[in-house]
Structure formats: structure tokens, C-alpha cells
């Protein structure tokens, strides 16, 4: 059977007589055929086919849910009951989750099939997938480049056409940047809109789960199923989820950040592409104004102070006692902690734990952590003020297209990958990367749209009709 990419193609295949079990076999086969990408850390053939058989039964009875026929991969930091989950880290190697994330439960209840867990940067820390303990991932759009990160395996699994959708997590850009690099749609919801229960925490005040898909309709469909309050995550909002109708949003006021067009290091072809969109949007009757990003040069440092602080606290639980790897050579409790963590964590995770512990230490807390919290507040207040004047913000997802593995070795240069994505995480705003660009180097790139908190309905509508 030929592969289907979108949910509607999957539904057409079902209408033409394919079964969900056929679609599942196709996805599992495609994953095997694309092993060279290293996108999956593990496939779940048994549970996938068992779920497919149940969904086929419900299709016969006319009781199937909205995601019948949809094949989904999940990032290896999202828990699925009785399945392994490792956050691409040696410290969790061999660990099996005793429960499912709320998003997994909601997808299964809607009759999706979960085909496997995808490779990523260890504990979601990175922008290239090179920090995985289980090897890098190849970008299907150009296999000589990285797929971005940290959700690189999820992006690659969708870009290669293995699955219809994949879940990632976005703490500073880890869905939108790999979406840009692989030519897929990547969406990060408003903070608190989708439950984080069952997501292995990196930086809890930033982390959100979101989808990679082949089009905006499918991202919106998954959003509608996953969004909403959850008693297991007290940071989810009780605000009712607005229906996503995908109706044309009418004439909009759009703010474009000047730095996305003028900043040093911007690829000229990315800039020309953005300018083309701006002219077209104006010609279509939208109001487009160029504005300054609030404190752009402070955004990445603020993010890295706060995210590492939160990570150092969140990762304290991996102590060799409760989960995963325990050092064989350790004697006594202290040495068990020390050696298990020394052996289990990779270099980038250690760097972040050290940084985070430093900025929280009593002598430096006020100078770094407390100050970064204040800067975060100012960035948020200014971005919210911009969003009083504009319905949406528009700009690049990343300054450049995908790069070759090993080509960025300086951690700070790698952190600057996040220059245009961290604002949405610092402020909690929803944002989406759309694959509208194709560079003369043959690699795709995305543009980013950002909306007011909880204004996903407008974000998706604009993404569908304006781009
Ligand atoms: N690249 C960023 C980091 O390394 C973002 C990671 C993420 O969003 N999970 O922290």
C-alpha cells in the first residue's frame, strides 16, 4: 500500500477499503525502511497493531473516534504506559513508564495508533539532535544535515512520510526549529493549554507538548483533541478551549520584528522570502508594520539562565536510586548518586546542571536567577503590549537553513539557534512554524507566526489562509 501523508489521505485510504491495521503495517514498514535516519529509538509493533485491531472493530461498528487511521510517533520524553521512555539518556536506559501522559491517553481515546518513540536531544537539551545518547538523526530533507532539535526524530519521522504526525516538546524552540529545518508544520501551544502530565520535565515553566504534521489542518485537529484542563497538571488553564474552525480570519494587523529582517547572521534568502510574504500580505489588504523585538539580545541569555535553573532542580530526581541507570562500581549512597549521574548524563546535560546550580546558588541567586525572572517579566509585558496593537507577529523561525552535523561546536553559537523561538516560551504565547521557504541550497525553511495567549483559533486560521 502506498503511504499517506495527511489525515484526510488516511481517511480516504480507509474509505477505499484499507484497514487501520494496513496503515499501521505501512508505517512500521516505512520506519524500518528508513532506519538510516535514526529517527526512532524504538517501534511499538505489538501495541500499535493491537490498537489498530480495536480501531478497525470500532470502524465496523460505526463508533470509531476522529483519529481513526492516524499514525503518530511520540518523542522519547513522553510517557506511554508499559513502554520504555529514556529522554534519549543513558540514565533512563531500560526504564519502563508505569503510566501514560495525558496527551497519549487523549490520542488513544480518539483512536490514533502510536507507532513508536522518537530520538531527540538528551532531556530535550539541544538544537541539532546531536546530544542524544543514541546517535544523531539525519534530516530527510537533506541527509547531509541535522534535522534540528531537540525533537529531531519526531520532525524526521513526519518529514520522511513515516507517520502522519509526531509529538514533540518545545521549551525554547524544540518543535518549531526542527519543523523549519525539515519542511514540516510545527506548533507550540500557549503555556498551560496542553497538559504536561507525563512529559519528562526539562524546564517546567517553559515546556509544552505540540505536534509536527504535514499541514495546518492536522495540527489544528491534534490541538483540539489534546488541549484543555487536566487535573494531573495544575498549570493547565481552566479556560474553555475555543473551537478551531479554520475560517478565514479576515483582514489582520500583523507586526513584523525588524531584527528578523536585519539582524547580522540572517540568511539573505530567508530575508528575501520574508519580504515577499510581507508584500503579498499588504497587497491582500492586511496591515503589516515593522516593529522592534523587545530586548532581543536579552532573550536567549534570560532563557538559558531560567531554563538551566529549572533543569538543575528537575533533574535532581535522577539519582541512581529511583529510576534507570545505577552505577555498578559505586559504594555507599553518596557515591551511588555521584557515579550514577556521572556515568548516566551526557556532557550537555551536565553543563546545564552546573549552570543551573550556579545561578541558583546563594551567592549568585540575586545576580542571575532573580534578575532573569525580572527580565522575563519585562519581555512578556512588552510582547503583550505589541499584541494589543497587532493580531499576530510574523518573522523567521530560524536565521538559516539546516546545518551539517559537527559544524556548530561552540555551545553559545548553538544556543543562538533559539534567537527567534524563545520569546514564545518566555511569554507563554502560542506559535507555529510553517514550511513556506525553499533555499537555493535545496533545504527547506519555515516562517513563524505568533499569537496572543489562548488565541490558537486565530493562529491556525491565519496559518491556513494567509500562508
Ligand atoms: N534549543 C533549546 C535548548 O537547547 C530548546 C530546547 C527545547 O525547546 N527543548 O534548550
XYZ file of C-alpha atoms and ligand atoms in Angstrom:
477
model
C 0.000 0.000 0.000
C 1.267 3.474 -0.821
C 1.948 5.806 2.065
C -0.488 8.512 3.079
C 0.746 11.793 4.499
C -2.220 13.735 5.807
C -5.161 12.716 7.975
C -7.521 13.239 5.066
C -5.412 10.947 2.847
C -5.535 8.339 5.605
C -9.324 8.647 5.792
C -9.556 8.326 2.019
C -7.465 5.147 2.186
C -9.870 3.755 4.812
C -12.863 4.702 2.666
C -11.258 2.850 -0.245
C -11.023 -0.334 1.777
C -7.698 -0.167 3.621
C -7.798 -1.112 7.295
C -6.127 0.652 10.191
C -4.032 -2.498 10.501
C -2.854 -1.953 6.896
C -1.950 1.649 7.635
C -0.109 0.549 10.766
C 1.853 -2.078 8.845
C 2.736 0.545 6.235
C 4.002 2.971 8.890
C 6.028 0.283 10.672
C 7.465 -0.850 7.331
C 8.365 2.723 6.374
C 10.089 3.173 9.735
C 12.150 0.025 9.087
C 12.972 1.130 5.544
C 14.212 4.484 6.901
C 16.359 3.085 9.702
C 19.343 5.025 8.367
C 17.665 8.238 9.600
C 17.860 7.016 13.227
C 14.551 8.829 13.800
C 13.095 6.102 16.042
C 14.644 4.743 19.209
C 12.012 2.012 19.316
C 8.966 0.872 17.380
C 5.918 -0.447 19.205
C 4.615 -3.052 16.704
C 2.635 -5.090 19.225
C 0.725 -2.331 20.971
C 0.306 -0.472 17.642
C -1.254 -3.478 15.905
C -3.414 -4.271 18.948
C -4.750 -0.702 18.953
C -5.224 -0.868 15.155
C -7.313 -4.034 15.516
C -9.507 -2.345 18.148
C -9.973 0.705 15.915
C -10.842 -1.483 12.912
C -13.506 -3.104 15.083
C -14.896 0.306 16.057
C -14.889 1.425 12.409
C -17.072 -1.573 11.606
C -19.477 -0.678 14.442
C -19.529 2.977 13.478
C -18.078 4.005 16.845
C -14.552 4.998 15.794
C -13.009 8.253 17.051
C -11.799 11.212 14.986
C -8.208 9.940 14.676
C -9.056 6.506 13.285
C -6.339 5.681 10.747
C -3.893 8.305 12.034
C -0.341 7.088 12.757
C 1.551 9.009 15.429
C 5.093 8.881 16.803
C 5.935 10.296 20.213
C 9.144 11.979 21.354
C 11.130 9.864 23.763
C 10.317 12.177 26.679
C 6.571 11.447 26.670
C 5.397 8.563 28.837
C 3.314 5.697 27.457
C 2.233 3.079 29.963
C 4.248 -0.173 29.872
C 6.565 1.264 27.208
C 10.150 2.338 27.570
C 10.977 6.032 27.785
C 14.527 7.362 28.129
C 14.669 11.086 27.184
C 17.492 9.830 24.908
C 19.657 9.476 28.032
C 21.738 6.618 29.394
C 20.470 7.490 32.843
C 16.982 6.270 31.905
C 18.073 3.372 29.717
C 15.831 0.385 30.359
C 13.210 2.396 32.268
C 9.565 1.480 31.573
C 6.828 4.003 32.298
C 4.105 2.860 34.699
C 1.604 5.408 33.343
C 0.675 7.346 30.206
C 0.921 11.062 29.598
C -2.440 12.802 29.347
C -1.751 13.591 25.672
C -1.143 9.899 24.966
C -4.402 8.961 26.655
C -6.330 11.579 24.698
C -4.811 10.482 21.374
C -5.516 6.810 22.051
C -9.058 7.639 23.158
C -9.516 9.405 19.796
C -8.339 6.163 18.116
C -4.861 7.193 16.960
C -2.189 4.492 16.708
C 1.147 5.207 18.409
C 3.837 3.508 16.351
C 6.999 4.256 18.325
C 9.186 6.657 20.275
C 11.493 9.065 18.515
C 15.078 10.120 19.037
C 15.814 13.565 20.498
C 18.481 15.556 22.278
C 19.116 14.190 25.761
C 16.445 15.596 28.099
C 15.390 17.854 25.191
C 18.519 19.965 25.557
C 19.843 20.937 22.161
C 19.113 22.281 18.712
C 20.530 19.598 16.421
C 19.725 16.190 17.935
C 23.489 15.688 18.304
C 23.108 15.482 22.103
C 21.198 12.181 22.005
C 22.948 9.345 23.823
C 21.785 7.125 20.954
C 23.275 8.952 17.976
C 22.200 11.790 15.745
C 19.262 11.895 13.330
C 19.503 12.557 9.598
C 17.292 15.233 8.084
C 15.131 13.590 5.376
C 15.022 16.918 3.507
C 18.825 16.753 3.110
C 20.540 13.825 4.770
C 23.863 15.670 4.951
C 22.289 17.971 7.567
C 20.822 17.712 11.062
C 17.024 17.742 11.468
C 17.261 20.384 14.222
C 16.400 19.686 17.805
C 15.595 18.811 20.300
C 12.605 16.997 18.745
C 14.677 15.931 15.715
C 13.416 12.356 15.458
C 9.777 13.469 15.532
C 10.419 16.034 12.796
C 12.279 13.461 10.690
C 9.578 10.796 11.148
C 6.976 13.194 9.733
C 9.215 14.695 7.024
C 10.106 11.198 5.765
C 6.400 10.353 5.485
C 6.629 7.514 8.016
C 3.838 8.848 10.227
C 1.047 11.368 9.732
C 2.056 13.264 12.858
C 4.502 13.191 15.730
C 4.550 14.800 19.147
C 7.470 16.910 20.268
C 8.117 19.174 23.209
C 9.061 22.831 22.931
C 10.897 24.543 25.788
C 12.806 27.111 23.740
C 12.012 26.154 20.152
C 12.378 22.382 20.010
C 9.304 21.887 17.843
C 9.484 24.980 15.647
C 13.205 24.907 14.771
C 13.213 21.238 13.628
C 9.965 21.914 11.737
C 11.766 24.735 9.928
C 14.768 22.510 9.130
C 12.722 19.578 7.849
C 9.916 21.343 5.953
C 7.120 20.326 8.316
C 4.478 22.237 10.284
C 5.467 22.574 13.964
C 3.187 24.067 16.601
C 3.764 25.121 20.213
C 0.577 25.859 22.168
C 0.016 28.561 24.771
C 1.675 27.619 28.053
C -0.963 25.775 30.083
C -3.156 24.853 27.124
C -1.927 21.240 26.779
C -1.176 19.088 29.803
C 2.458 18.375 30.662
C 1.497 15.369 32.787
C 3.718 12.518 31.647
C 6.236 14.778 29.888
C 9.697 14.304 31.417
C 10.337 17.793 32.765
C 13.184 19.941 31.452
C 12.129 23.489 32.436
C 8.619 23.339 33.811
C 7.659 26.989 33.318
C 8.548 26.747 29.603
C 7.818 23.159 28.496
C 4.834 22.465 26.233
C 3.924 19.462 24.099
C 2.881 20.043 20.495
C 2.606 18.315 17.108
C 4.556 18.050 13.868
C 2.300 17.496 10.862
C 2.222 17.825 7.081
C -0.369 20.616 7.130
C -2.135 23.138 9.353
C -5.466 21.269 9.405
C -3.851 18.249 11.045
C -2.011 20.360 13.630
C -5.311 22.056 14.488
C -7.094 18.696 14.744
C -4.494 17.330 17.177
C -4.569 20.554 19.165
C -8.343 20.289 19.588
C -8.000 16.738 20.911
C -5.052 17.346 23.255
C -5.923 20.808 24.622
C -7.796 21.614 27.794
C -7.644 21.343 31.558
C -6.163 18.290 33.259
C -6.491 17.512 36.953
C -2.997 15.951 36.805
C -1.313 19.216 35.754
C -2.197 22.222 37.891
C -0.541 24.559 35.372
C -3.166 23.755 32.739
C -5.640 26.574 32.226
C -9.324 26.137 33.027
C -10.249 28.481 30.219
C -12.517 26.616 27.815
C -10.774 25.671 24.558
C -12.108 27.831 21.753
C -13.310 25.795 18.797
C -10.828 25.855 15.921
C -12.985 26.464 12.865
C -10.207 27.338 10.393
C -12.479 30.002 8.858
C -10.723 32.808 7.009
C -9.675 35.297 9.722
C -10.412 38.450 7.665
C -8.043 41.408 7.454
C -5.419 41.298 10.184
C -2.898 43.624 11.779
C 0.467 41.927 11.672
C 3.660 43.028 13.411
C 6.995 42.011 11.900
C 10.090 42.124 14.013
C 12.761 44.247 12.358
C 15.563 42.033 13.683
C 14.184 39.093 11.701
C 14.903 41.090 8.547
C 18.040 42.965 9.510
C 19.958 41.091 12.150
C 23.508 40.081 11.326
C 23.690 36.388 10.523
C 20.284 36.293 8.800
C 20.479 34.301 5.597
C 19.687 36.756 2.753
C 17.399 34.250 1.037
C 15.381 33.816 4.231
C 15.054 37.613 4.450
C 14.006 37.910 0.791
C 11.396 35.221 1.356
C 10.001 37.065 4.401
C 9.881 40.285 2.394
C 7.922 38.510 -0.314
C 5.338 37.454 2.285
C 5.129 40.997 3.670
C 4.436 42.486 0.220
C 1.847 39.848 -0.540
C 0.108 40.301 2.819
C -0.071 44.067 2.239
C -1.367 43.537 -1.291
C -4.070 41.290 0.196
C -5.208 44.161 2.427
C -3.606 43.215 5.727
C -1.833 45.867 7.773
C 1.827 44.980 8.205
C 4.111 47.107 10.348
C 7.787 46.639 11.139
C 8.475 46.832 14.891
C 11.390 46.195 17.247
C 11.667 42.982 19.240
C 11.568 43.665 22.956
C 15.097 43.119 24.335
C 16.084 40.599 21.651
C 19.670 40.320 22.818
C 18.495 39.554 26.353
C 16.078 36.814 25.366
C 18.490 33.932 24.813
C 20.551 34.678 27.978
C 17.366 35.033 30.052
C 16.076 31.744 28.691
C 19.332 29.905 29.381
C 19.563 31.192 32.963
C 15.991 30.252 33.832
C 15.773 27.008 31.850
C 19.029 25.661 33.302
C 17.946 26.665 36.821
C 14.717 24.729 36.411
C 16.538 21.820 34.788
C 19.026 21.535 37.650
C 16.110 21.135 40.025
C 14.047 18.822 37.785
C 16.971 16.515 37.044
C 17.857 16.074 40.732
C 15.454 13.125 40.790
C 17.746 11.051 38.554
C 19.924 9.784 41.361
C 20.559 6.148 40.539
C 18.095 5.083 43.218
C 14.660 5.715 41.807
C 14.980 5.363 38.057
C 17.141 3.820 35.383
C 20.909 3.547 35.495
C 22.685 2.759 38.765
C 26.488 2.720 38.843
C 27.875 -0.775 39.289
C 31.103 0.441 40.865
C 29.562 2.732 43.497
C 29.860 2.010 47.186
C 27.528 3.747 49.607
C 24.780 6.276 48.966
C 26.841 9.368 48.131
C 28.952 7.516 45.625
C 25.829 5.941 44.093
C 24.428 9.410 43.435
C 27.711 10.763 42.147
C 28.786 7.904 39.916
C 25.302 7.122 38.585
C 24.900 10.744 37.493
C 28.480 10.978 36.196
C 28.022 7.858 34.082
C 24.394 8.469 33.133
C 24.289 12.093 31.947
C 25.932 13.350 28.758
C 28.115 16.471 28.538
C 25.410 18.999 27.567
C 23.109 17.863 30.380
C 25.982 18.148 32.856
C 26.807 21.630 31.553
C 23.197 22.706 32.102
C 23.007 21.205 35.604
C 26.217 23.038 36.507
C 24.984 26.335 35.045
C 21.587 25.989 36.696
C 23.069 25.100 40.070
C 25.405 28.083 39.794
C 22.680 30.638 39.011
C 20.603 29.340 41.923
C 23.467 29.243 44.439
C 23.110 31.619 47.364
C 25.920 33.979 46.330
C 24.629 34.400 42.767
C 20.871 33.927 43.040
C 20.055 37.656 43.023
C 22.572 38.491 40.322
C 21.386 35.828 37.889
C 18.204 33.940 38.680
C 16.211 36.731 40.313
C 17.328 39.259 37.707
C 16.480 36.924 34.824
C 12.984 36.491 36.280
C 12.538 40.278 36.181
C 13.815 40.469 32.606
C 11.420 37.680 31.643
C 8.551 39.737 33.043
C 9.614 42.831 31.084
C 9.925 40.810 27.860
C 6.465 39.389 28.414
C 4.858 42.733 29.219
C 6.339 44.335 26.105
C 5.374 41.434 23.850
C 1.832 41.554 25.246
C 1.739 45.292 24.559
C 2.745 44.568 20.943
C -0.078 42.059 20.745
C -2.571 44.733 21.782
C -1.702 46.602 18.600
C -1.349 43.529 16.404
C -3.359 40.337 15.953
C -0.260 38.341 15.088
C 3.505 38.585 14.938
C 5.339 37.268 11.892
C 9.001 36.537 11.211
C 11.613 33.864 10.636
C 11.621 30.654 12.664
C 15.427 30.462 12.395
C 18.117 32.668 10.882
C 19.342 29.934 8.495
C 18.555 26.555 6.965
C 19.731 23.239 8.468
C 23.469 22.804 9.029
C 25.825 19.829 8.831
C 26.430 17.726 11.931
C 29.573 18.810 13.777
C 29.566 22.265 12.195
C 28.477 24.137 15.355
C 30.756 23.207 18.244
C 30.549 26.299 20.454
C 27.631 25.877 22.920
C 26.789 29.595 22.789
C 26.622 29.532 18.967
C 24.260 26.561 19.267
C 22.147 28.429 21.852
C 21.744 31.269 19.333
C 19.728 28.871 17.151
C 16.897 29.796 19.519
C 17.080 33.548 18.911
C 13.611 33.820 17.337
C 11.881 30.948 19.090
C 12.480 31.566 22.822
C 10.191 34.599 23.003
C 7.100 32.398 22.731
C 8.380 30.265 25.621
C 9.444 33.227 27.767
C 5.999 34.799 27.305
C 3.792 31.708 27.045
C 2.424 32.732 23.624
C 1.391 30.123 21.039
C 3.493 29.950 17.865
C 3.678 27.903 14.692
C 6.387 27.306 12.096
C 5.119 26.925 8.524
C 7.239 25.363 5.760
C 6.887 28.042 3.089
C 10.532 28.517 2.100
C 12.920 26.604 -0.157
C 16.530 27.776 -0.276
C 18.770 27.589 -3.346
C 20.903 25.168 -1.277
C 17.982 22.746 -1.640
C 16.933 22.897 2.024
C 13.513 23.968 3.288
C 12.931 26.671 5.894
C 9.989 27.925 7.867
C 8.337 31.171 8.836
C 6.915 31.751 12.296
C 3.570 33.170 13.362
C 2.888 34.056 16.993
C -0.427 34.966 18.606
C -1.867 36.168 21.909
C -2.071 33.563 24.653
C -5.091 31.275 24.076
C -5.683 32.716 20.592
C -4.854 29.440 18.835
C -8.041 29.586 16.781
C -6.853 32.747 15.034
C -3.276 31.447 14.767
C -4.384 28.310 12.916
C -6.846 30.207 10.728
C -4.180 32.708 9.664
C -1.633 29.919 9.153
C -4.043 28.112 6.849
C -5.375 31.007 4.791
C -2.620 33.634 4.751
C 0.436 31.458 4.028
N 17.477 24.558 21.885
C 16.877 24.888 23.143
C 17.669 24.270 24.270
O 18.582 23.593 23.991
C 15.453 24.473 23.167
C 15.227 23.111 23.672
C 13.777 22.766 23.753
O 12.913 23.526 23.303
N 13.516 21.636 24.386
O 17.379 24.484 25.402
